[in-house]
Coordinates of N, CA and C in Angstrom, one line a residue:
Chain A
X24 N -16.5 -11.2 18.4 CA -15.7 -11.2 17.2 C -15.7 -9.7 16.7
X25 N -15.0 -9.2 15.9 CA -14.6 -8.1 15.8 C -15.2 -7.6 14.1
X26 N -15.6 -6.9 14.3 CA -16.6 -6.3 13.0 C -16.0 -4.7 12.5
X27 N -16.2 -5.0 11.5 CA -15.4 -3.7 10.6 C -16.3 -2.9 9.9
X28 N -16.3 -1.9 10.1 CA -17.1 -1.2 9.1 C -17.1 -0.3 8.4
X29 N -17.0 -0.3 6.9 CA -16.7 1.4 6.6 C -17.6 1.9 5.5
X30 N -18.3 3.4 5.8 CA -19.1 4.0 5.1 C -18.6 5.4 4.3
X31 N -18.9 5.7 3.5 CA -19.7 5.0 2.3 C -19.0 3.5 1.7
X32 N -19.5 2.6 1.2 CA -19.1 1.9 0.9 C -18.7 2.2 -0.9
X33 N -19.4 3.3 -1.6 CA -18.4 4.0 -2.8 C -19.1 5.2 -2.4
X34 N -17.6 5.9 -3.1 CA -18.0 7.5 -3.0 C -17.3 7.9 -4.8
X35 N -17.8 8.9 -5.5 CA -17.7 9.5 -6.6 C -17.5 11.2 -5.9
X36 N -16.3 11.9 -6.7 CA -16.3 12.7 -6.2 C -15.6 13.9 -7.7
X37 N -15.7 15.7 -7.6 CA -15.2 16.2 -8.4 C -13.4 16.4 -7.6
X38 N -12.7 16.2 -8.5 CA -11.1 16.6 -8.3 C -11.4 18.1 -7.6
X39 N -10.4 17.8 -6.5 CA -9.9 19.2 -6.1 C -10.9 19.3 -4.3
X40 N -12.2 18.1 -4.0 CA -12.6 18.6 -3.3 C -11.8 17.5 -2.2
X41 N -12.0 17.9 -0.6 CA -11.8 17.5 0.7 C -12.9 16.0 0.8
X42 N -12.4 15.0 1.6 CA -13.5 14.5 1.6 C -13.3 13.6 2.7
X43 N -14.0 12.3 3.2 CA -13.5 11.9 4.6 C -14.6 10.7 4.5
X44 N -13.4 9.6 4.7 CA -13.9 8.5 5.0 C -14.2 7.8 6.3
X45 N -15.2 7.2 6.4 CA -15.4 6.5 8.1 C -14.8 4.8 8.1
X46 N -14.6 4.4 9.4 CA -14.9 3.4 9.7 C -15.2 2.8 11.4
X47 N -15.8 2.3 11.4 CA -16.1 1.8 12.6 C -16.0 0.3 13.0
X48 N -15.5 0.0 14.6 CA -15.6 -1.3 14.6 C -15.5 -1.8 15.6
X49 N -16.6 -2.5 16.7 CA -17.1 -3.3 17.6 C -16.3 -3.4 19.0
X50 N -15.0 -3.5 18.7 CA -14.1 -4.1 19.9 C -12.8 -3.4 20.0
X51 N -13.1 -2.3 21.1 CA -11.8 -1.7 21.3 C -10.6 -2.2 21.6
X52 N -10.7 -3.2 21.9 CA -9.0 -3.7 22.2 C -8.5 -4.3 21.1
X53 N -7.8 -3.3 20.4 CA -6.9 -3.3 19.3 C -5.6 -3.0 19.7
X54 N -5.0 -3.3 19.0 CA -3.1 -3.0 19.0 C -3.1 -1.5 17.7
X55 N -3.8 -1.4 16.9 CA -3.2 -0.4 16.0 C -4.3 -0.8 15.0
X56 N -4.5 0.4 14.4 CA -5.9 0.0 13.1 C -4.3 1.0 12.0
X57 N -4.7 0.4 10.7 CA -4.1 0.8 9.6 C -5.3 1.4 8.5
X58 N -4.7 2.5 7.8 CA -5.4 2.3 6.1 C -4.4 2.1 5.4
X59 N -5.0 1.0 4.3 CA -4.7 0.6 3.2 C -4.9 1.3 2.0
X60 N -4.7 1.3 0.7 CA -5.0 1.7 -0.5 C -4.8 0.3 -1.3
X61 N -6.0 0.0 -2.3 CA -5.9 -1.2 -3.2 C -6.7 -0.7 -4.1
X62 N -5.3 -1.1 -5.2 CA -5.5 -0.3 -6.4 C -5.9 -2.3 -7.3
X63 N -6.8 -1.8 -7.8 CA -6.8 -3.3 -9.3 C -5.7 -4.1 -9.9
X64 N -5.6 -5.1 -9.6 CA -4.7 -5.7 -9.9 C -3.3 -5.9 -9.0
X65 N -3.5 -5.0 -8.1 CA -2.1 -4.6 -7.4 C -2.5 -5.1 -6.0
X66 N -1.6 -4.7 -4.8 CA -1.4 -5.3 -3.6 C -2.1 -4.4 -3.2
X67 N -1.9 -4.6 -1.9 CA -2.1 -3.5 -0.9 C -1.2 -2.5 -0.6
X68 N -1.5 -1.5 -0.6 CA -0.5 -0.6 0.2 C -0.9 0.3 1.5
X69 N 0.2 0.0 2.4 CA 0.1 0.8 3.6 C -0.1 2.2 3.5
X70 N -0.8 3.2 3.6 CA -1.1 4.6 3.6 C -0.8 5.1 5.4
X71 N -1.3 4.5 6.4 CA -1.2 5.0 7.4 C -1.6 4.3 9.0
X72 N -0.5 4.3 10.1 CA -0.7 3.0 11.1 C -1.0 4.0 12.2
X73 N -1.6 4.0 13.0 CA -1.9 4.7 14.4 C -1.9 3.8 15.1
X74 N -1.1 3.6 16.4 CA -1.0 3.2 17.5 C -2.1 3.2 18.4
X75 N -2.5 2.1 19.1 CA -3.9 2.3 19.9 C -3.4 3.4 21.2
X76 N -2.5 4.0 21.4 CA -2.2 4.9 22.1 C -2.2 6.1 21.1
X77 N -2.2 6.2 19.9 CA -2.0 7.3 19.3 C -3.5 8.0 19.1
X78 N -3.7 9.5 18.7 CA -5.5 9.9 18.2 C -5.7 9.9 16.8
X79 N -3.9 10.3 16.2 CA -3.9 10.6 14.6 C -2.7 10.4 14.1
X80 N -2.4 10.1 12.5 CA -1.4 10.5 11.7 C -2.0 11.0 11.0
X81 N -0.4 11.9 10.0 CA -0.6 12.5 9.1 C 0.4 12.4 7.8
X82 N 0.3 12.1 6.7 CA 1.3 11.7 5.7 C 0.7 12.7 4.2
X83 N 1.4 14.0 4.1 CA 1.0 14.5 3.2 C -0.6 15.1 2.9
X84 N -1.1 14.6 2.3 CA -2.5 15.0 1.8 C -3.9 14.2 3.3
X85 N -2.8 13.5 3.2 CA -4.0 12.3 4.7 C -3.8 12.2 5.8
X86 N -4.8 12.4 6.5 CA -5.1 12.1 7.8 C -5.9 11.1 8.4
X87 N -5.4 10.6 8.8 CA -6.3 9.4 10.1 C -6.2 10.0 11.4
X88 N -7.2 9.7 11.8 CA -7.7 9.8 13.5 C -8.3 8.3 13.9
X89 N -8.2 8.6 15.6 CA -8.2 7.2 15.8 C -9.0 7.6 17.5
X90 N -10.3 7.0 17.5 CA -11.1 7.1 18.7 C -11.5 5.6 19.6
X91 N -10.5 5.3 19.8 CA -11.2 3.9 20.7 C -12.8 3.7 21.4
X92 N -12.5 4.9 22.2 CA -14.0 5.1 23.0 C -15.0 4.6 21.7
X93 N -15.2 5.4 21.4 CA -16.2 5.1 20.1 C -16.1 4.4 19.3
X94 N -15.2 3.5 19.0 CA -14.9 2.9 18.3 C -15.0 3.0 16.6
X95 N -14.1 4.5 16.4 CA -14.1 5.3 15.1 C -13.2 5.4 14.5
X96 N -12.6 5.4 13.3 CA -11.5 6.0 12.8 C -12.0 6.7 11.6
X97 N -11.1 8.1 11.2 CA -11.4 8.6 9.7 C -10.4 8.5 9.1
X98 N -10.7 8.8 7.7 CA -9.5 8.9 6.5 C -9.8 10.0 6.2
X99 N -9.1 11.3 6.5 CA -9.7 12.8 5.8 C -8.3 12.7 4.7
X100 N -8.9 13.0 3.3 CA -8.5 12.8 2.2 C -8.2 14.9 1.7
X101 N -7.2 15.7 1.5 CA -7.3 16.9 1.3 C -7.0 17.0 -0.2
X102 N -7.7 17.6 -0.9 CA -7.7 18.5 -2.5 C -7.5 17.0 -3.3
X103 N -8.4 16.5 -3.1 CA -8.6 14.6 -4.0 C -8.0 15.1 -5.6
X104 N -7.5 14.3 -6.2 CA -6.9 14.2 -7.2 C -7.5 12.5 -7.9
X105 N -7.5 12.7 -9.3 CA -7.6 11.6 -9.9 C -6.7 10.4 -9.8
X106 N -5.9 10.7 -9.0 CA -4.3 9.6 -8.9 C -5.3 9.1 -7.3
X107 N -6.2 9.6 -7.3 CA -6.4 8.7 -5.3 C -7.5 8.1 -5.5
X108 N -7.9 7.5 -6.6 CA -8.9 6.9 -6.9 C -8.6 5.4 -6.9
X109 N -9.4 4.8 -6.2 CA -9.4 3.1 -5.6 C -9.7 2.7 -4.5
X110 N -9.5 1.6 -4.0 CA -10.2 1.3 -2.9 C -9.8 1.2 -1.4
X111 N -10.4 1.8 -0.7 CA -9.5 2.5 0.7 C -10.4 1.4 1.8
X112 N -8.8 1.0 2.8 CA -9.6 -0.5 3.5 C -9.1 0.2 4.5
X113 N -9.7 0.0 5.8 CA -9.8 0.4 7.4 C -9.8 -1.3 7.8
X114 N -7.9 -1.2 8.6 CA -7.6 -2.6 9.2 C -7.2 -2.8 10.8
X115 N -7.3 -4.1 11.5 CA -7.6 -3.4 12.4 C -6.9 -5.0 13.3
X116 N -5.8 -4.4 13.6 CA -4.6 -5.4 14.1 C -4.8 -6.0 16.1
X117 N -5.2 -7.2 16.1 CA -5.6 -7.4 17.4 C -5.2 -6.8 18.9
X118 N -4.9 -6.8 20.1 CA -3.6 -6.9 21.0 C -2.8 -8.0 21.3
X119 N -3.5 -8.9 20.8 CA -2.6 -10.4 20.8 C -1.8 -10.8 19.9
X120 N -0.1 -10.7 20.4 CA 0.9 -10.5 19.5 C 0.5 -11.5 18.0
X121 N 0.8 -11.5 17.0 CA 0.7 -12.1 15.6 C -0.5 -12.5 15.2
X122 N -1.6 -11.7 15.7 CA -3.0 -12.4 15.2 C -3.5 -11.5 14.1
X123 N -4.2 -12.1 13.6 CA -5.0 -11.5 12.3 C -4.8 -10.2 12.1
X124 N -5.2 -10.0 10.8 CA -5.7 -8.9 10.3 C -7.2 -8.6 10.2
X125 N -8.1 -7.6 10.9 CA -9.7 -7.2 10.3 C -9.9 -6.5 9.4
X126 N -10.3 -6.4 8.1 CA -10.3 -5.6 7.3 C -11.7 -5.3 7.4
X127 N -12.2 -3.6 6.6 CA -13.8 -3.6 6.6 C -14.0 -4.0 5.1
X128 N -14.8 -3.5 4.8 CA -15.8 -4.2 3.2 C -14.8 -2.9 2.4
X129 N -14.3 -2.0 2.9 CA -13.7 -0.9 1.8 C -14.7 0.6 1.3
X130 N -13.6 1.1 0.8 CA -15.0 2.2 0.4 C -14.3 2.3 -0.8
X131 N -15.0 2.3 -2.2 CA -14.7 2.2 -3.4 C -14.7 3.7 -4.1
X132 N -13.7 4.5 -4.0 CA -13.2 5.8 -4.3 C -12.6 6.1 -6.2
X133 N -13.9 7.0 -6.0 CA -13.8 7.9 -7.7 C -13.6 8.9 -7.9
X134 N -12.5 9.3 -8.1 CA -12.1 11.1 -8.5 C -12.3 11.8 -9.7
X135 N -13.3 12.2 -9.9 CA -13.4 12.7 -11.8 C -12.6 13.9 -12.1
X136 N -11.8 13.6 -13.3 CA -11.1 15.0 -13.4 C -12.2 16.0 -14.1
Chain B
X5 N 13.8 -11.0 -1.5 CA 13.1 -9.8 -2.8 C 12.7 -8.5 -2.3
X6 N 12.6 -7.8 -3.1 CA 11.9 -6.6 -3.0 C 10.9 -6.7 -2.0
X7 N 9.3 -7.4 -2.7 CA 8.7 -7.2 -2.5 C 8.0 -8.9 -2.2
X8 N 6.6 -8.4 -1.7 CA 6.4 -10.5 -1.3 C 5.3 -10.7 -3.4
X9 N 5.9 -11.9 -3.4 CA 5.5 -12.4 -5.0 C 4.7 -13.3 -5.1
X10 N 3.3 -13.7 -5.3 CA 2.4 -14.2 -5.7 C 2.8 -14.9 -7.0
X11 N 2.7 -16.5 -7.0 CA 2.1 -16.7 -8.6 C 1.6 -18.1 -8.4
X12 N 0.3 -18.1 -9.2 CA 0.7 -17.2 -10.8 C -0.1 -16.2 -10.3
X13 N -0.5 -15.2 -11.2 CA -1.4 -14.0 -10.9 C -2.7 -14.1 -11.6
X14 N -3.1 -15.1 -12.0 CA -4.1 -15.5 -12.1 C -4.1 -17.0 -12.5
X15 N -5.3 -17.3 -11.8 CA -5.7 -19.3 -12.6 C -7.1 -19.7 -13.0
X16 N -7.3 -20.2 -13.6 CA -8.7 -20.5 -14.6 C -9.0 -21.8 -14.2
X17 N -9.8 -22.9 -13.4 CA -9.6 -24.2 -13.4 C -11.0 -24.5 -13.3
X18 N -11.1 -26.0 -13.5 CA -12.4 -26.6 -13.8 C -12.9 -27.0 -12.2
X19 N -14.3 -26.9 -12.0 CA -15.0 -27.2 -11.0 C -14.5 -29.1 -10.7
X20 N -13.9 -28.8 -9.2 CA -13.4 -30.8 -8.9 C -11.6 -30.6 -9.2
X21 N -11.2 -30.1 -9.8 CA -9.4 -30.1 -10.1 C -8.6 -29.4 -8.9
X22 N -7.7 -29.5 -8.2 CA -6.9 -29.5 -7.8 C -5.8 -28.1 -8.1
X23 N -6.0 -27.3 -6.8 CA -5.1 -25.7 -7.2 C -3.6 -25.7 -6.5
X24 N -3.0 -25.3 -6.7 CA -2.0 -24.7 -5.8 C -1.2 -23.1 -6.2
X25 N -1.0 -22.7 -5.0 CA -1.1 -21.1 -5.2 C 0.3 -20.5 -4.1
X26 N 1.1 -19.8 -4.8 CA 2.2 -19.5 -4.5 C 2.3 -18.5 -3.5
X27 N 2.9 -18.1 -2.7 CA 3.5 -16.9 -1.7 C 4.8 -16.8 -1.5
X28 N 5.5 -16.1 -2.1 CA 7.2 -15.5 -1.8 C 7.5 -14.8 -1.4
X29 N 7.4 -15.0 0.3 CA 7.8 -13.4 1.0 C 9.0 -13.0 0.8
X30 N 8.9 -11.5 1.4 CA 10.0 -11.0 1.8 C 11.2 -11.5 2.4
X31 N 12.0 -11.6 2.2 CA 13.3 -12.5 2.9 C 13.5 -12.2 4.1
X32 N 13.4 -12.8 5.2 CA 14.0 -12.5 6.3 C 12.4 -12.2 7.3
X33 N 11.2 -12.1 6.6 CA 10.2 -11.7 7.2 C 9.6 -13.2 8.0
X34 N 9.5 -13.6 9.4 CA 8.9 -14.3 10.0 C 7.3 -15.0 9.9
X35 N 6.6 -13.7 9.5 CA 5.4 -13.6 9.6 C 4.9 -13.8 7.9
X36 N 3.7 -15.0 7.7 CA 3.1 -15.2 6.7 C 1.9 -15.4 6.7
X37 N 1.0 -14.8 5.9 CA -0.5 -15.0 6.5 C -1.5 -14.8 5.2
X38 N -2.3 -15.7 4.8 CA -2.8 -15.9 3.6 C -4.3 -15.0 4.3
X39 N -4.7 -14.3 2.8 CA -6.4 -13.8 3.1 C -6.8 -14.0 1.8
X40 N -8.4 -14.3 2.1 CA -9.0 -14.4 0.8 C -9.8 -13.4 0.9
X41 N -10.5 -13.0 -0.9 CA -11.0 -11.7 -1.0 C -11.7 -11.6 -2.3
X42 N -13.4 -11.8 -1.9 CA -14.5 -12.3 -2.7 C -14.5 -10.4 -3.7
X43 N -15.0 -10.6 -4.0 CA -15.9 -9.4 -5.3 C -16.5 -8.5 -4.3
X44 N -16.2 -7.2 -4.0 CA -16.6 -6.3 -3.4 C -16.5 -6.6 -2.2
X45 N -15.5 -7.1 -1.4 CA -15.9 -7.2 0.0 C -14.1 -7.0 0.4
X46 N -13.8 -6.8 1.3 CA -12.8 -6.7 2.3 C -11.8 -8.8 2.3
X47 N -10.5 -8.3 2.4 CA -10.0 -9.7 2.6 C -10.6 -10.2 3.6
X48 N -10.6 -11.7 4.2 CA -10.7 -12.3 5.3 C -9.6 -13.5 5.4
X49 N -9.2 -13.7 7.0 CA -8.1 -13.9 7.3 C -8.6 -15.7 6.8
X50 N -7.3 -16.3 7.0 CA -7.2 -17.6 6.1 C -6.2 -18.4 7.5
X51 N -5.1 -17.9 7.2 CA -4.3 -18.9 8.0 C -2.5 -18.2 8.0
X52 N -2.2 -18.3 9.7 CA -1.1 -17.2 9.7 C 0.0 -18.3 10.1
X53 N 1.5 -18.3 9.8 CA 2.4 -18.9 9.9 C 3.0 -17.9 11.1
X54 N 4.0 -18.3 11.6 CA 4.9 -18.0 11.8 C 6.2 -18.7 11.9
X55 N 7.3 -18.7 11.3 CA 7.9 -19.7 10.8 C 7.6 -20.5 10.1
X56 N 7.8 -21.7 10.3 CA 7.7 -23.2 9.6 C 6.1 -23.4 9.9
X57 N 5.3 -23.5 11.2 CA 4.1 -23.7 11.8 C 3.1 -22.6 11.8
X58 N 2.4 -23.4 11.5 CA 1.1 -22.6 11.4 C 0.6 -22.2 13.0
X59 N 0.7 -20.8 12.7 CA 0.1 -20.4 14.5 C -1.6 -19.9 14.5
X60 N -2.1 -19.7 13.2 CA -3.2 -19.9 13.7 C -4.0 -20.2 12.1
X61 N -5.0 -21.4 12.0 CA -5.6 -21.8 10.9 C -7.0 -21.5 10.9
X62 N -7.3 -20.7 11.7 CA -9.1 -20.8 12.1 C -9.6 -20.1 11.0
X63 N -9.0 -19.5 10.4 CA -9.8 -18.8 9.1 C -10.1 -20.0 7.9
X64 N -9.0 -21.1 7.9 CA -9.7 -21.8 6.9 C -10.9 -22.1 6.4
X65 N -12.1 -22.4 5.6 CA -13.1 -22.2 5.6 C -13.4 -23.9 5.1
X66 N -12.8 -25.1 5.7 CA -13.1 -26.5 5.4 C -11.7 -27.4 5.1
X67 N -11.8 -28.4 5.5 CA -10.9 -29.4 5.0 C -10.3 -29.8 3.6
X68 N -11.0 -28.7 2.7 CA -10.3 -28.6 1.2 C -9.3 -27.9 1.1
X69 N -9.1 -26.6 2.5 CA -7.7 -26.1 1.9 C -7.2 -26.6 3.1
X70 N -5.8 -26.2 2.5 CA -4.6 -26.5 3.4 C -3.3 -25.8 2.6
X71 N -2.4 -25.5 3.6 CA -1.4 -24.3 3.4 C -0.4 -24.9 4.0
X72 N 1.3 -24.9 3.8 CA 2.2 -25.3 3.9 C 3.2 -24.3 4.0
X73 N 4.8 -24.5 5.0 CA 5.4 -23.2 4.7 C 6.6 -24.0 5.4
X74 N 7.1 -25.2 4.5 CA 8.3 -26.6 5.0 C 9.8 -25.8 5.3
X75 N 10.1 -24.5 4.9 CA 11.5 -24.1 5.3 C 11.0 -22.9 5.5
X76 N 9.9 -21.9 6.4 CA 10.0 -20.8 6.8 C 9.5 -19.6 5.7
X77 N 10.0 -20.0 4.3 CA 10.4 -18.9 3.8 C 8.9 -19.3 2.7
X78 N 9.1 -19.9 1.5 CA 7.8 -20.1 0.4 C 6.3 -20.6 1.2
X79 N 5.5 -19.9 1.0 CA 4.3 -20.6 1.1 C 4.0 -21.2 0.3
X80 N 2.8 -22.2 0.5 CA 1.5 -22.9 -0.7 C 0.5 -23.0 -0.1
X81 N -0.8 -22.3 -0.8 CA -1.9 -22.6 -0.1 C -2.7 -23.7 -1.3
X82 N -2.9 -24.8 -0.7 CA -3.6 -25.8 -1.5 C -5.4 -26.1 -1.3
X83 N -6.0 -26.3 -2.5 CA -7.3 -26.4 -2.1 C -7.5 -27.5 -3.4
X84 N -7.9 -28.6 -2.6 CA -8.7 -29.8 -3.2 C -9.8 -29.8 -3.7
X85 N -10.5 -30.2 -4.9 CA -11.6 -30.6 -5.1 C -12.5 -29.5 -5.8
X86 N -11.7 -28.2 -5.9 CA -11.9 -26.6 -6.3 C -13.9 -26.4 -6.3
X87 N -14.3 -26.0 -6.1 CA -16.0 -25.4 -6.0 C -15.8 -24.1 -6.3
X88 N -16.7 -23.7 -7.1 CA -17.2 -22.3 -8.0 C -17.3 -21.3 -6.9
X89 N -17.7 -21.5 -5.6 CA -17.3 -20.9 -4.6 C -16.1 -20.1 -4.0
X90 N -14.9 -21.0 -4.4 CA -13.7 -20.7 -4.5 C -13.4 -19.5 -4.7
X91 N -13.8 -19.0 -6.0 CA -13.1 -18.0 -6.6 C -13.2 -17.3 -6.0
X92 N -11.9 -16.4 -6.4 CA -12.0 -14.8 -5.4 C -10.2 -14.7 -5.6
X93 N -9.9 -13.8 -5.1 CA -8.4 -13.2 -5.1 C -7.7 -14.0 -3.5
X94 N -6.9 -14.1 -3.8 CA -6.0 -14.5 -2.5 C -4.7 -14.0 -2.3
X95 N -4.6 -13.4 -1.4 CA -3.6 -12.2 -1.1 C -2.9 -12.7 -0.3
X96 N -1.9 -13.0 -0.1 CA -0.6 -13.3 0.6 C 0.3 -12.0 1.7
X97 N 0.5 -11.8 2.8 CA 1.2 -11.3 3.6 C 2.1 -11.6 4.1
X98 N 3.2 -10.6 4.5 CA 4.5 -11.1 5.5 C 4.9 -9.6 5.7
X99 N 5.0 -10.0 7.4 CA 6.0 -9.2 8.2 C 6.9 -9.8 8.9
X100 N 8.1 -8.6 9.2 CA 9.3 -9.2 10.2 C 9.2 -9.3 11.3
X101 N 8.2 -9.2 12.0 CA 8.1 -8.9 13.8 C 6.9 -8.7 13.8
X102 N 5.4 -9.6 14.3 CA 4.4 -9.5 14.5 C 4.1 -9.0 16.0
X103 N 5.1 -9.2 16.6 CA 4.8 -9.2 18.1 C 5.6 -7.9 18.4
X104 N 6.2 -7.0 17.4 CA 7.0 -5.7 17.6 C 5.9 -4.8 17.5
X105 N 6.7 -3.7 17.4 CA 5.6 -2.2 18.0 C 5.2 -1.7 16.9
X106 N 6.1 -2.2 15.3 CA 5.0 -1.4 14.2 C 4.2 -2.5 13.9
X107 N 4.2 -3.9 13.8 CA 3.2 -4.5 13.2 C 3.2 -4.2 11.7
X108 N 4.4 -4.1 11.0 CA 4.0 -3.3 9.5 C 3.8 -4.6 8.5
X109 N 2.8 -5.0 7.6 CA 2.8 -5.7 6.5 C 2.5 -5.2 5.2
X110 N 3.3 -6.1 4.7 CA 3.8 -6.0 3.3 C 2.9 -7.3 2.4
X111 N 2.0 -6.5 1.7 CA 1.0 -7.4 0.7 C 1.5 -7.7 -1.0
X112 N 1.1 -9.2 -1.3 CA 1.3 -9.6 -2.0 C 0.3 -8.6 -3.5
X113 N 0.4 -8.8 -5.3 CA -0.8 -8.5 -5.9 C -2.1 -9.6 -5.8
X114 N -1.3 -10.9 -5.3 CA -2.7 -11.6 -5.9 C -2.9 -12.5 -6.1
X115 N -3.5 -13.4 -6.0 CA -3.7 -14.7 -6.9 C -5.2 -14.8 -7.6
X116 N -5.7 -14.1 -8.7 CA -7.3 -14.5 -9.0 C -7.7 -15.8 -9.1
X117 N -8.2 -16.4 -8.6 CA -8.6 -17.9 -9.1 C -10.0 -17.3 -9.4
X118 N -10.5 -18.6 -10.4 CA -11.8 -18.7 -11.3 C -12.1 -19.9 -11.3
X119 N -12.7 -20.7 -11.0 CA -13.4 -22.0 -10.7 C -14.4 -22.1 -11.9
X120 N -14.6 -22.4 -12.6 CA -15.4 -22.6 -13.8 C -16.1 -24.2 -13.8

């Protein structure tokens, strides 16, 4: 069974600095790991999809990487702002067409202005 | 729609009463898949449609819930008997192509339930 992990599970941080989220998880045969953003009250949102053939994306301020061997991915977060505060999920899409979603426990993100 | 619609967006119910909880995907999206999601922890998978049929229920967590999707399009995820247990958020999903190359889903805000 496939196990999710992501550390820190909260981080507090001053605006303006770089910062990098982990996650880790048990079973390389995945189709594609995502991050999410989940803000209170609200849905989820997609921030970023890497292909289990892909190493990284990049959208703006974020970066994901993506290590099967090891079974790693990061969220590198650049010049954090108070608007990127909430809770960042590492998801983790099977190879078997339409099967679940893994999500980890989250890492619960605070930007102080 | 726009976007996929949860309601209500929250429910308050007595321990033993009877829930039902809405999902309104995206139009045209094949793929529906309910997750629940306790207090500090990450969703966990519930039970995924595709179409009308449920293709996979192994997430349910007992014979009190059960989830419905009679023309494709509206879900209901139903839970009998409600336990203080229960509570927690329930998030609803749908995509157009599970078995395509993005895999992209589109999340509902929610359903809080409160079992009191």
């Amino acid at each position: 069974k496939q196990e999710v992990t992501q550390i820190p599970a909260a981080l507090s941080v001053p605006e303006g600095e770089n910062l990098v989220l982990n996650c880790s998880f048990t079973d390389s045969a995945i189709y594609n790991l995502q991050w999410f953003r989940q803000d209170p009250g609200k849905g989820l949102t997609s921030l970023l999809l890497i292909q289990s053939s892909q190493r990284e994306q990049t959208s703006g301020r974020l970066n994901a990487s993506l290590d099967k061997s090891s079974g790693r991915s990061t969220l590198y977060i650049a010049a954090s702002q108070p608007g990127d505060s909430a809770t960042y999920l590492c998801v983790l899409t099977k190879r078997e067409a339409g099967n679940m979603l893994t999500f980890g426990g989250g890492t619960r993100l605070m930007v102080k202005p | 729609g726009a976007g996929v619609s949860q309601t209500p967006s929250n429910k308050v119910t007595e321990k033993g009463k009877y829930v039902e909880l809405r999902c309104d995907p995206i139009s045209g999206h094949t793929a529906l898949y309910w997750y629940r999601q306790s207090l500090g922890q990450g969703p966990e998978f519930l039970i995924y449609f595709q179409g009308t049929g449920a293709a996979d229920d192994s997430g349910l967590p007992n014979d009190r819930f059960f989830a419905v999707r009679p023309e494709g399009s509206v879900s209901t995820l139903k839970i009998q008997r409600t336990e203080r247990g229960d509570s927690a958020v329930y998030l609803c999903a749908s995509s157009p192509d599970p078995t395509g190359t993005e895999r992209t889903y589109t999340f509902g805000s929610g359903t809080r339930l409160t079992v009191v």
